[in-house]
Amino acid sequence: MISEKLISLFGLIFITSFVAKYIGVALFGQLALAIALFQIIQVAAQMGSDNVIFKRITRNPRSGMKLIHATLLQRMIIYLVLSLPLLLWQYFHVDRQSLFFFIAVFVATLFSTLDIYVIYYNARLQSKYNAIVNSMGLLLGFALRSGVVWLHLTPEWLGLPVIATTLLPLLVRYCASRKLFTFRLSLRAMQRYRRYLLHAGISLVIASVSVAVYSRISQLVLAWLAGSKAVGLYSVASSLATSWTFVTGALITSAFTAIFQCKNEQEAARQAARLHRVILPVALFFALTFALSAYPLLSFLYGEQYLDAWPVLILLSVASVFSALGPIAYRYIIRLSGYRYLTIKSLLLMALSLPLTALLSWQWGFYGAAVSTIIAEVLGLTLFNYLFAQGAIRKIHYSALTLRKGK
């Protein structure tokens, strides 16, 4: 899984900076806004199912793959229905160039939404296959982007590599899955799987969408208050500040395969505490490295037009430490079936983040947006988790920090 994310990191930093320098800050901000909006729709279309499917595959791989196949059409329909109003609004309110980017991101995110097969390989600890497949998509995207620049084509052509980067991995993994498991699902079986996923995921969908919204509130508010240039600068800083979290994300995903399978609650809590002790120093190391190298890193990768983002990069590096630890508590709460709690927590956090981000962004622009992100991440990791299950997360944090064994 680390190798898969390393390839993604290459695409994030080098290919994204390549595009950002080519199209400029304002247009890059429009592209970043489109990505943020369609990622929110993608989370809604998933109906909170990713963690449900992951949990099922760790216990019964064949059943998990049936669940994936049975719910593909459901995902696609939900995504298309939710995307239509946004596309219509863009058609009537933005210029032709921006519309091209929105359509490209819409199509690319659709393919990403349908690529549920990546969950299977992650759950089975076979992420080397994901690394190979994702590298094919990224290399194709990089080649197409290079071709656009080399041939001096208009920026609209950059939509083609955006689509190709997600289409190729989907096709490869889909074909491989057909060979891996050969089965036919009756209409009744498909309906049963869909009902199960709706029942299991509906309690998570509000939480997932709320997390997706509040994690992108800064971009949405900045687009409203300061325009696409501010969104472009903030997005560059955010991408760099969180680019290293693939390391902690991979460690957490791998560790939770065992934690989900653990039948003893005390042992599961001990493993979660140990995982915190692994993730925290890794997060601090990367955050400090990116904060100290903010200015030269932006200058090297993005050029002078993006240098105004360096203070934001430092602030968001601080926020990234807390966001890197967040998935541990989130998945542990899922292990304890705390879906309703996650829904309430996410709604409250979003209700807090929206006015806070708007107020601070209005006062200090994207600096205020970065500060609001730090506040939201700290509260989301600590206070908003500590009320669950008589302080289960608080006890895990205490055990991790004091090096005590969980009881």
Short mmCIF file of C-alpha atoms in Angstrom, two decimals:
data_model
loop_
_atom_site.label_atom_id
_atom_site.label_comp_id
_atom_site.label_asym_id
_atom_site.label_seq_id
_atom_site.Cartn_x
_atom_site.Cartn_y
_atom_site.Cartn_z
CA MET A 1 0.00 0.00 0.00
CA ILE A 2 2.91 2.37 0.68
CA SER A 3 4.17 1.84 -2.87
CA GLU A 4 0.71 2.57 -4.26
CA LYS A 5 0.56 5.84 -2.36
CA LEU A 6 4.09 6.78 -3.40
CA ILE A 7 2.91 6.65 -6.98
CA SER A 8 -0.09 8.78 -6.05
CA LEU A 9 2.27 11.23 -4.33
CA PHE A 10 4.29 11.55 -7.53
CA GLY A 11 1.11 12.35 -9.40
CA LEU A 12 -0.07 14.79 -6.74
CA ILE A 13 3.10 16.84 -6.43
CA PHE A 14 4.80 16.72 -9.81
CA ILE A 15 1.90 16.33 -12.23
CA THR A 16 -0.34 18.75 -10.32
CA SER A 17 2.41 21.37 -10.10
CA PHE A 18 3.03 20.87 -13.81
CA VAL A 19 -0.61 21.68 -14.56
CA ALA A 20 -0.79 24.50 -12.00
CA LYS A 21 2.13 26.36 -13.56
CA TYR A 22 0.70 25.88 -17.05
CA ILE A 23 -2.83 27.18 -16.43
CA GLY A 24 -2.16 29.81 -13.73
CA VAL A 25 -3.50 30.41 -10.22
CA ALA A 26 -7.06 31.52 -11.04
CA LEU A 27 -7.85 28.69 -13.46
CA PHE A 28 -6.20 26.17 -11.16
CA GLY A 29 -8.49 27.46 -8.40
CA GLN A 30 -11.52 26.72 -10.59
CA LEU A 31 -10.21 23.21 -11.22
CA ALA A 32 -9.63 22.68 -7.48
CA LEU A 33 -13.15 23.89 -6.72
CA ALA A 34 -14.61 21.46 -9.26
CA ILE A 35 -12.66 18.59 -7.71
CA ALA A 36 -13.85 19.55 -4.21
CA LEU A 37 -17.51 19.69 -5.25
CA PHE A 38 -17.54 16.39 -7.13
CA GLN A 39 -15.62 14.64 -4.34
CA ILE A 40 -18.44 15.60 -1.98
CA ILE A 41 -20.94 14.11 -4.43
CA GLN A 42 -18.76 11.00 -4.71
CA VAL A 43 -18.87 10.48 -0.95
CA ALA A 44 -22.66 10.82 -1.01
CA ALA A 45 -22.91 8.28 -3.85
CA GLN A 46 -20.84 5.79 -1.86
CA MET A 47 -23.62 5.81 0.76
CA GLY A 48 -21.12 5.19 3.56
CA SER A 49 -20.35 1.82 2.02
CA ASP A 50 -16.55 1.80 1.75
CA ASN A 51 -15.92 0.90 5.39
CA VAL A 52 -18.84 -1.55 5.36
CA ILE A 53 -17.38 -3.32 2.31
CA PHE A 54 -13.86 -3.26 3.77
CA LYS A 55 -15.13 -4.83 6.99
CA ARG A 56 -17.06 -7.51 5.05
CA ILE A 57 -14.07 -8.42 2.84
CA THR A 58 -11.75 -8.87 5.85
CA ARG A 59 -14.17 -11.53 7.13
CA ASN A 60 -15.58 -13.04 3.91
CA PRO A 61 -13.82 -12.04 0.67
CA ARG A 62 -16.28 -13.75 -1.69
CA SER A 63 -19.29 -12.18 0.00
CA GLY A 64 -17.55 -8.81 -0.07
CA MET A 65 -16.96 -9.07 -3.82
CA LYS A 66 -20.63 -9.95 -4.34
CA LEU A 67 -21.52 -6.85 -2.37
CA ILE A 68 -19.29 -4.78 -4.66
CA HIS A 69 -20.84 -6.12 -7.87
CA ALA A 70 -24.39 -5.79 -6.58
CA THR A 71 -24.04 -2.11 -5.74
CA LEU A 72 -22.20 -0.70 -8.78
CA LEU A 73 -25.38 0.43 -10.53
CA GLN A 74 -26.71 1.96 -7.32
CA ARG A 75 -23.56 4.06 -6.94
CA MET A 76 -23.67 5.26 -10.52
CA ILE A 77 -27.32 6.31 -10.41
CA ILE A 78 -26.90 8.24 -7.16
CA TYR A 79 -23.78 9.99 -8.49
CA LEU A 80 -25.47 11.00 -11.76
CA VAL A 81 -28.62 12.28 -10.05
CA LEU A 82 -26.66 14.37 -7.54
CA SER A 83 -24.27 15.72 -10.20
CA LEU A 84 -26.93 16.89 -12.65
CA PRO A 85 -27.99 20.07 -10.77
CA LEU A 86 -24.35 21.12 -10.33
CA LEU A 87 -23.59 20.57 -14.02
CA LEU A 88 -26.66 22.55 -15.06
CA TRP A 89 -25.69 25.41 -12.76
CA GLN A 90 -22.18 25.43 -14.19
CA TYR A 91 -23.52 25.37 -17.75
CA PHE A 92 -25.45 28.60 -17.22
CA HIS A 93 -23.02 30.46 -14.93
CA VAL A 94 -19.39 29.77 -15.91
CA ASP A 95 -17.31 30.38 -19.01
CA ARG A 96 -16.58 27.74 -21.62
CA GLN A 97 -13.10 26.92 -20.33
CA SER A 98 -14.26 26.37 -16.75
CA LEU A 99 -17.15 24.23 -17.99
CA PHE A 100 -14.71 21.92 -19.77
CA PHE A 101 -12.83 21.38 -16.52
CA PHE A 102 -16.03 20.73 -14.59
CA ILE A 103 -17.17 18.12 -17.11
CA ALA A 104 -13.76 16.42 -17.10
CA VAL A 105 -13.70 16.26 -13.30
CA PHE A 106 -17.31 15.01 -13.31
CA VAL A 107 -16.43 12.09 -15.61
CA ALA A 108 -13.16 11.29 -13.82
CA THR A 109 -14.86 11.27 -10.42
CA LEU A 110 -17.61 9.00 -11.79
CA PHE A 111 -14.98 6.41 -12.73
CA SER A 112 -13.34 6.82 -9.33
CA THR A 113 -16.73 6.30 -7.65
CA LEU A 114 -17.26 3.05 -9.54
CA ASP A 115 -13.76 1.75 -8.78
CA ILE A 116 -14.79 -0.04 -5.58
CA TYR A 117 -12.45 -2.91 -6.44
CA VAL A 118 -9.53 -1.03 -4.90
CA ILE A 119 -11.13 -1.75 -1.49
CA TYR A 120 -10.86 -5.50 -2.08
CA TYR A 121 -7.11 -5.43 -2.63
CA ASN A 122 -6.53 -3.11 0.33
CA ALA A 123 -8.60 -5.32 2.63
CA ARG A 124 -6.75 -8.43 1.43
CA LEU A 125 -3.36 -6.71 1.95
CA GLN A 126 -2.66 -7.04 -1.79
CA SER A 127 -2.10 -3.36 -2.44
CA LYS A 128 0.95 -4.04 -4.61
CA TYR A 129 -1.54 -4.80 -7.36
CA ASN A 130 -3.21 -1.43 -6.74
CA ALA A 131 0.22 0.19 -7.02
CA ILE A 132 0.83 -1.31 -10.44
CA VAL A 133 -2.62 -0.42 -11.74
CA ASN A 134 -2.55 3.12 -10.37
CA SER A 135 0.92 3.66 -11.82
CA MET A 136 -0.46 2.78 -15.25
CA GLY A 137 -3.18 5.41 -14.89
CA LEU A 138 -0.81 8.07 -13.58
CA LEU A 139 1.79 7.43 -16.27
CA LEU A 140 -0.88 7.66 -18.95
CA GLY A 141 -2.15 10.90 -17.43
CA PHE A 142 1.37 12.31 -17.22
CA ALA A 143 2.08 11.40 -20.85
CA LEU A 144 -1.13 13.05 -22.02
CA ARG A 145 -0.47 16.19 -19.95
CA SER A 146 3.04 16.41 -21.36
CA GLY A 147 1.63 16.05 -24.85
CA VAL A 148 -0.82 18.90 -24.27
CA VAL A 149 2.01 21.22 -23.21
CA TRP A 150 4.46 20.03 -25.88
CA LEU A 151 1.89 20.54 -28.66
CA HIS A 152 0.84 23.92 -27.18
CA LEU A 153 -2.80 22.86 -27.05
CA THR A 154 -5.42 24.94 -25.25
CA PRO A 155 -5.90 24.22 -21.50
CA GLU A 156 -9.24 22.52 -22.21
CA TRP A 157 -7.30 19.50 -23.48
CA LEU A 158 -6.01 18.93 -19.95
CA GLY A 159 -9.41 17.43 -19.20
CA LEU A 160 -8.44 14.33 -21.21
CA PRO A 161 -5.61 13.19 -18.88
CA VAL A 162 -7.82 13.96 -15.87
CA ILE A 163 -10.33 11.40 -17.19
CA ALA A 164 -7.73 8.86 -18.34
CA THR A 165 -6.06 8.75 -14.91
CA THR A 166 -9.16 7.20 -13.30
CA LEU A 167 -10.62 5.35 -16.31
CA LEU A 168 -7.66 3.02 -16.93
CA PRO A 169 -7.38 1.70 -13.32
CA LEU A 170 -11.14 1.08 -13.23
CA LEU A 171 -11.08 -0.97 -16.44
CA VAL A 172 -8.06 -3.02 -15.37
CA ARG A 173 -9.41 -3.80 -11.89
CA TYR A 174 -12.88 -4.57 -13.24
CA CYS A 175 -11.53 -7.09 -15.77
CA ALA A 176 -9.30 -8.67 -13.11
CA SER A 177 -12.21 -9.04 -10.70
CA ARG A 178 -14.23 -10.92 -13.33
CA LYS A 179 -11.44 -13.50 -13.48
CA LEU A 180 -10.90 -13.61 -9.73
CA PHE A 181 -14.50 -14.47 -8.82
CA THR A 182 -16.89 -16.08 -11.27
CA PHE A 183 -20.45 -15.97 -10.03
CA ARG A 184 -23.87 -14.85 -11.15
CA LEU A 185 -26.11 -12.86 -8.87
CA SER A 186 -29.84 -13.32 -9.19
CA LEU A 187 -32.07 -10.26 -9.11
CA ARG A 188 -33.26 -11.27 -5.64
CA ALA A 189 -29.68 -11.61 -4.38
CA MET A 190 -28.73 -8.21 -5.81
CA GLN A 191 -31.72 -6.60 -4.15
CA ARG A 192 -30.79 -8.27 -0.86
CA TYR A 193 -27.22 -6.96 -1.04
CA ARG A 194 -28.43 -3.47 -1.94
CA ARG A 195 -30.88 -3.43 0.96
CA TYR A 196 -28.11 -4.58 3.29
CA LEU A 197 -25.77 -1.86 2.10
CA LEU A 198 -28.46 0.80 2.40
CA HIS A 199 -29.28 -0.38 5.91
CA ALA A 200 -25.64 -0.62 7.01
CA GLY A 201 -24.42 2.47 5.19
CA ILE A 202 -27.30 4.91 5.63
CA SER A 203 -26.21 5.68 9.17
CA LEU A 204 -22.72 6.44 7.87
CA VAL A 205 -23.64 8.45 4.78
CA ILE A 206 -24.57 11.60 6.70
CA ALA A 207 -21.36 11.33 8.70
CA SER A 208 -19.29 10.72 5.56
CA VAL A 209 -20.84 13.60 3.64
CA SER A 210 -20.49 15.90 6.64
CA VAL A 211 -16.79 15.03 6.90
CA ALA A 212 -16.38 15.59 3.16
CA VAL A 213 -18.09 18.98 3.39
CA TYR A 214 -16.33 20.30 6.48
CA SER A 215 -12.93 19.16 5.20
CA ARG A 216 -13.59 21.24 2.07
CA ILE A 217 -15.45 24.12 3.68
CA SER A 218 -12.39 26.34 3.43
CA GLN A 219 -12.27 25.99 -0.36
CA LEU A 220 -16.01 26.57 -0.72
CA VAL A 221 -16.01 29.62 1.56
CA LEU A 222 -12.92 31.08 -0.09
CA ALA A 223 -14.53 30.70 -3.51
CA TRP A 224 -17.49 32.69 -2.20
CA LEU A 225 -15.54 35.38 -0.31
CA ALA A 226 -12.23 35.73 -2.15
CA GLY A 227 -12.53 34.19 -5.61
CA SER A 228 -10.80 31.44 -7.55
CA LYS A 229 -7.25 32.80 -7.07
CA ALA A 230 -7.51 32.38 -3.28
CA VAL A 231 -8.89 28.88 -3.83
CA GLY A 232 -5.93 28.07 -6.07
CA LEU A 233 -3.35 29.23 -3.52
CA TYR A 234 -5.12 27.47 -0.65
CA SER A 235 -5.49 24.24 -2.65
CA VAL A 236 -1.79 24.14 -3.48
CA ALA A 237 -0.87 24.63 0.20
CA SER A 238 -3.43 22.03 1.30
CA SER A 239 -2.22 19.47 -1.25
CA LEU A 240 1.40 19.79 -0.13
CA ALA A 241 0.58 19.90 3.60
CA THR A 242 -1.36 16.63 3.41
CA SER A 243 0.66 14.91 0.67
CA TRP A 244 2.55 12.77 3.19
CA THR A 245 -0.58 11.39 4.89
CA PHE A 246 -0.54 8.46 2.46
CA VAL A 247 2.08 6.96 4.80
CA THR A 248 -0.07 7.16 7.93
CA GLY A 249 -3.18 6.21 5.95
CA ALA A 250 -1.52 3.04 4.69
CA LEU A 251 -0.32 2.10 8.18
CA ILE A 252 -3.78 2.66 9.65
CA THR A 253 -5.54 0.67 6.93
CA SER A 254 -3.15 -2.27 7.33
CA ALA A 255 -3.41 -2.23 11.13
CA PHE A 256 -7.20 -2.15 11.14
CA THR A 257 -7.42 -5.38 9.19
CA ALA A 258 -6.25 -7.05 12.42
CA ILE A 259 -8.19 -4.70 14.72
CA PHE A 260 -11.47 -5.43 12.91
CA GLN A 261 -10.82 -9.16 13.29
CA CYS A 262 -9.91 -8.89 16.98
CA LYS A 263 -12.55 -10.57 19.18
CA ASN A 264 -11.21 -9.23 22.49
CA GLU A 265 -12.16 -5.60 23.12
CA GLN A 266 -9.25 -4.95 25.48
CA GLU A 267 -6.77 -6.24 22.94
CA ALA A 268 -8.38 -4.12 20.20
CA ALA A 269 -8.00 -1.01 22.39
CA ARG A 270 -4.36 -1.87 23.11
CA GLN A 271 -3.66 -2.26 19.40
CA ALA A 272 -5.36 1.09 18.68
CA ALA A 273 -3.22 2.79 21.36
CA ARG A 274 -0.05 1.26 19.92
CA LEU A 275 -1.10 2.47 16.49
CA HIS A 276 -1.33 6.04 17.84
CA ARG A 277 2.23 5.73 19.15
CA VAL A 278 3.38 4.74 15.67
CA ILE A 279 1.42 7.37 13.74
CA LEU A 280 2.14 10.42 15.95
CA PRO A 281 5.95 10.61 15.52
CA VAL A 282 5.62 9.90 11.80
CA ALA A 283 3.08 12.72 11.46
CA LEU A 284 5.20 15.15 13.47
CA PHE A 285 8.28 14.39 11.37
CA PHE A 286 6.57 15.02 8.05
CA ALA A 287 4.64 18.08 9.25
CA LEU A 288 7.82 19.69 10.59
CA THR A 289 9.70 18.90 7.37
CA PHE A 290 7.04 20.47 5.16
CA ALA A 291 6.61 23.49 7.44
CA LEU A 292 10.35 24.26 7.46
CA SER A 293 10.69 23.84 3.70
CA ALA A 294 7.45 25.63 2.74
CA TYR A 295 8.92 28.57 0.84
CA PRO A 296 11.61 26.77 -1.22
CA LEU A 297 9.22 23.88 -1.91
CA LEU A 298 6.56 26.17 -3.37
CA SER A 299 9.18 28.07 -5.35
CA PHE A 300 10.63 24.89 -6.85
CA LEU A 301 7.38 23.09 -7.64
CA TYR A 302 4.93 25.87 -8.48
CA GLY A 303 6.91 29.03 -9.18
CA GLU A 304 6.69 32.63 -7.99
CA GLN A 305 2.96 33.05 -8.63
CA TYR A 306 2.19 30.57 -5.82
CA LEU A 307 4.65 31.86 -3.19
CA ASP A 308 1.92 33.75 -1.30
CA ALA A 309 0.71 30.34 -0.09
CA TRP A 310 3.77 29.55 2.06
CA PRO A 311 2.34 30.78 5.42
CA VAL A 312 -0.82 28.77 4.73
CA LEU A 313 1.31 25.69 4.05
CA ILE A 314 2.89 26.04 7.51
CA LEU A 315 -0.50 26.36 9.22
CA LEU A 316 -2.00 23.44 7.32
CA SER A 317 1.02 21.29 8.18
CA VAL A 318 0.01 21.71 11.83
CA ALA A 319 -3.57 20.73 11.00
CA SER A 320 -2.35 17.67 9.09
CA VAL A 321 -0.92 16.11 12.28
CA PHE A 322 -4.39 15.96 13.83
CA SER A 323 -6.08 14.88 10.60
CA ALA A 324 -3.56 12.02 10.24
CA LEU A 325 -4.62 10.66 13.65
CA GLY A 326 -8.34 11.09 12.99
CA PRO A 327 -8.95 7.89 10.95
CA ILE A 328 -7.89 5.73 13.91
CA ALA A 329 -10.73 6.98 16.08
CA TYR A 330 -13.15 6.98 13.13
CA ARG A 331 -12.49 3.34 12.28
CA TYR A 332 -12.46 2.28 15.91
CA ILE A 333 -15.91 3.83 16.38
CA ILE A 334 -17.06 1.91 13.29
CA ARG A 335 -15.67 -1.27 14.85
CA LEU A 336 -17.96 -0.62 17.82
CA SER A 337 -20.86 0.07 15.41
CA GLY A 338 -21.08 3.70 16.50
CA TYR A 339 -22.61 4.80 13.20
CA ARG A 340 -25.24 7.03 14.77
CA TYR A 341 -22.63 8.73 16.93
CA LEU A 342 -20.47 9.46 13.88
CA THR A 343 -23.47 11.02 12.16
CA ILE A 344 -24.22 13.34 15.08
CA LYS A 345 -20.54 14.18 15.56
CA SER A 346 -20.04 15.05 11.90
CA LEU A 347 -23.14 17.23 11.76
CA LEU A 348 -22.08 19.14 14.87
CA LEU A 349 -18.55 19.56 13.56
CA MET A 350 -19.84 20.84 10.23
CA ALA A 351 -22.23 23.22 12.02
CA LEU A 352 -19.26 24.60 13.96
CA SER A 353 -16.85 24.73 11.01
CA LEU A 354 -19.06 26.64 8.58
CA PRO A 355 -19.55 29.86 10.60
CA LEU A 356 -16.04 29.63 12.05
CA THR A 357 -14.46 29.35 8.59
CA ALA A 358 -16.65 32.11 7.19
CA LEU A 359 -15.80 34.47 10.05
CA LEU A 360 -12.05 33.83 10.04
CA SER A 361 -11.85 33.83 6.23
CA TRP A 362 -13.71 37.14 6.11
CA GLN A 363 -11.24 38.60 8.62
CA TRP A 364 -7.93 37.15 7.37
CA GLY A 365 -8.58 35.49 3.99
CA PHE A 366 -6.96 32.12 3.41
CA TYR A 367 -4.88 32.54 6.58
CA GLY A 368 -8.13 32.55 8.55
CA ALA A 369 -9.35 29.52 6.61
CA ALA A 370 -6.19 27.64 7.62
CA VAL A 371 -6.61 28.58 11.30
CA SER A 372 -10.22 27.39 11.22
CA THR A 373 -9.01 24.08 9.79
CA ILE A 374 -6.62 23.62 12.73
CA ILE A 375 -9.41 24.32 15.24
CA ALA A 376 -11.80 21.92 13.52
CA GLU A 377 -9.22 19.12 13.32
CA VAL A 378 -8.25 19.45 16.99
CA LEU A 379 -11.87 19.40 18.18
CA GLY A 380 -12.77 16.58 15.78
CA LEU A 381 -9.95 14.41 17.08
CA THR A 382 -10.46 15.08 20.79
CA LEU A 383 -13.60 16.61 22.32
CA PHE A 384 -16.03 15.40 19.65
CA ASN A 385 -14.72 11.82 20.02
CA TYR A 386 -14.45 11.69 23.80
CA LEU A 387 -18.19 11.47 24.43
CA PHE A 388 -18.45 8.13 22.63
CA ALA A 389 -18.90 4.87 24.58
CA GLN A 390 -18.03 6.28 28.01
CA GLY A 391 -14.81 7.85 26.74
CA ALA A 392 -13.45 4.86 24.79
CA ILE A 393 -11.40 7.10 22.47
CA ARG A 394 -10.24 9.28 25.38
CA LYS A 395 -8.97 6.16 27.16
CA ILE A 396 -7.12 5.05 24.02
CA HIS A 397 -5.52 8.48 23.67
CA TYR A 398 -4.56 8.48 27.35
CA SER A 399 -3.09 4.99 27.03
CA ALA A 400 -1.14 6.02 23.91
CA LEU A 401 0.32 9.16 25.50
CA THR A 402 1.14 7.64 28.89
CA LEU A 403 2.44 4.35 27.46
CA ARG A 404 -0.02 2.45 29.64
CA LYS A 405 -1.73 -0.72 28.56
CA GLY A 406 -5.47 -0.42 27.97
CA LYS A 407 -7.70 -2.09 30.45
#
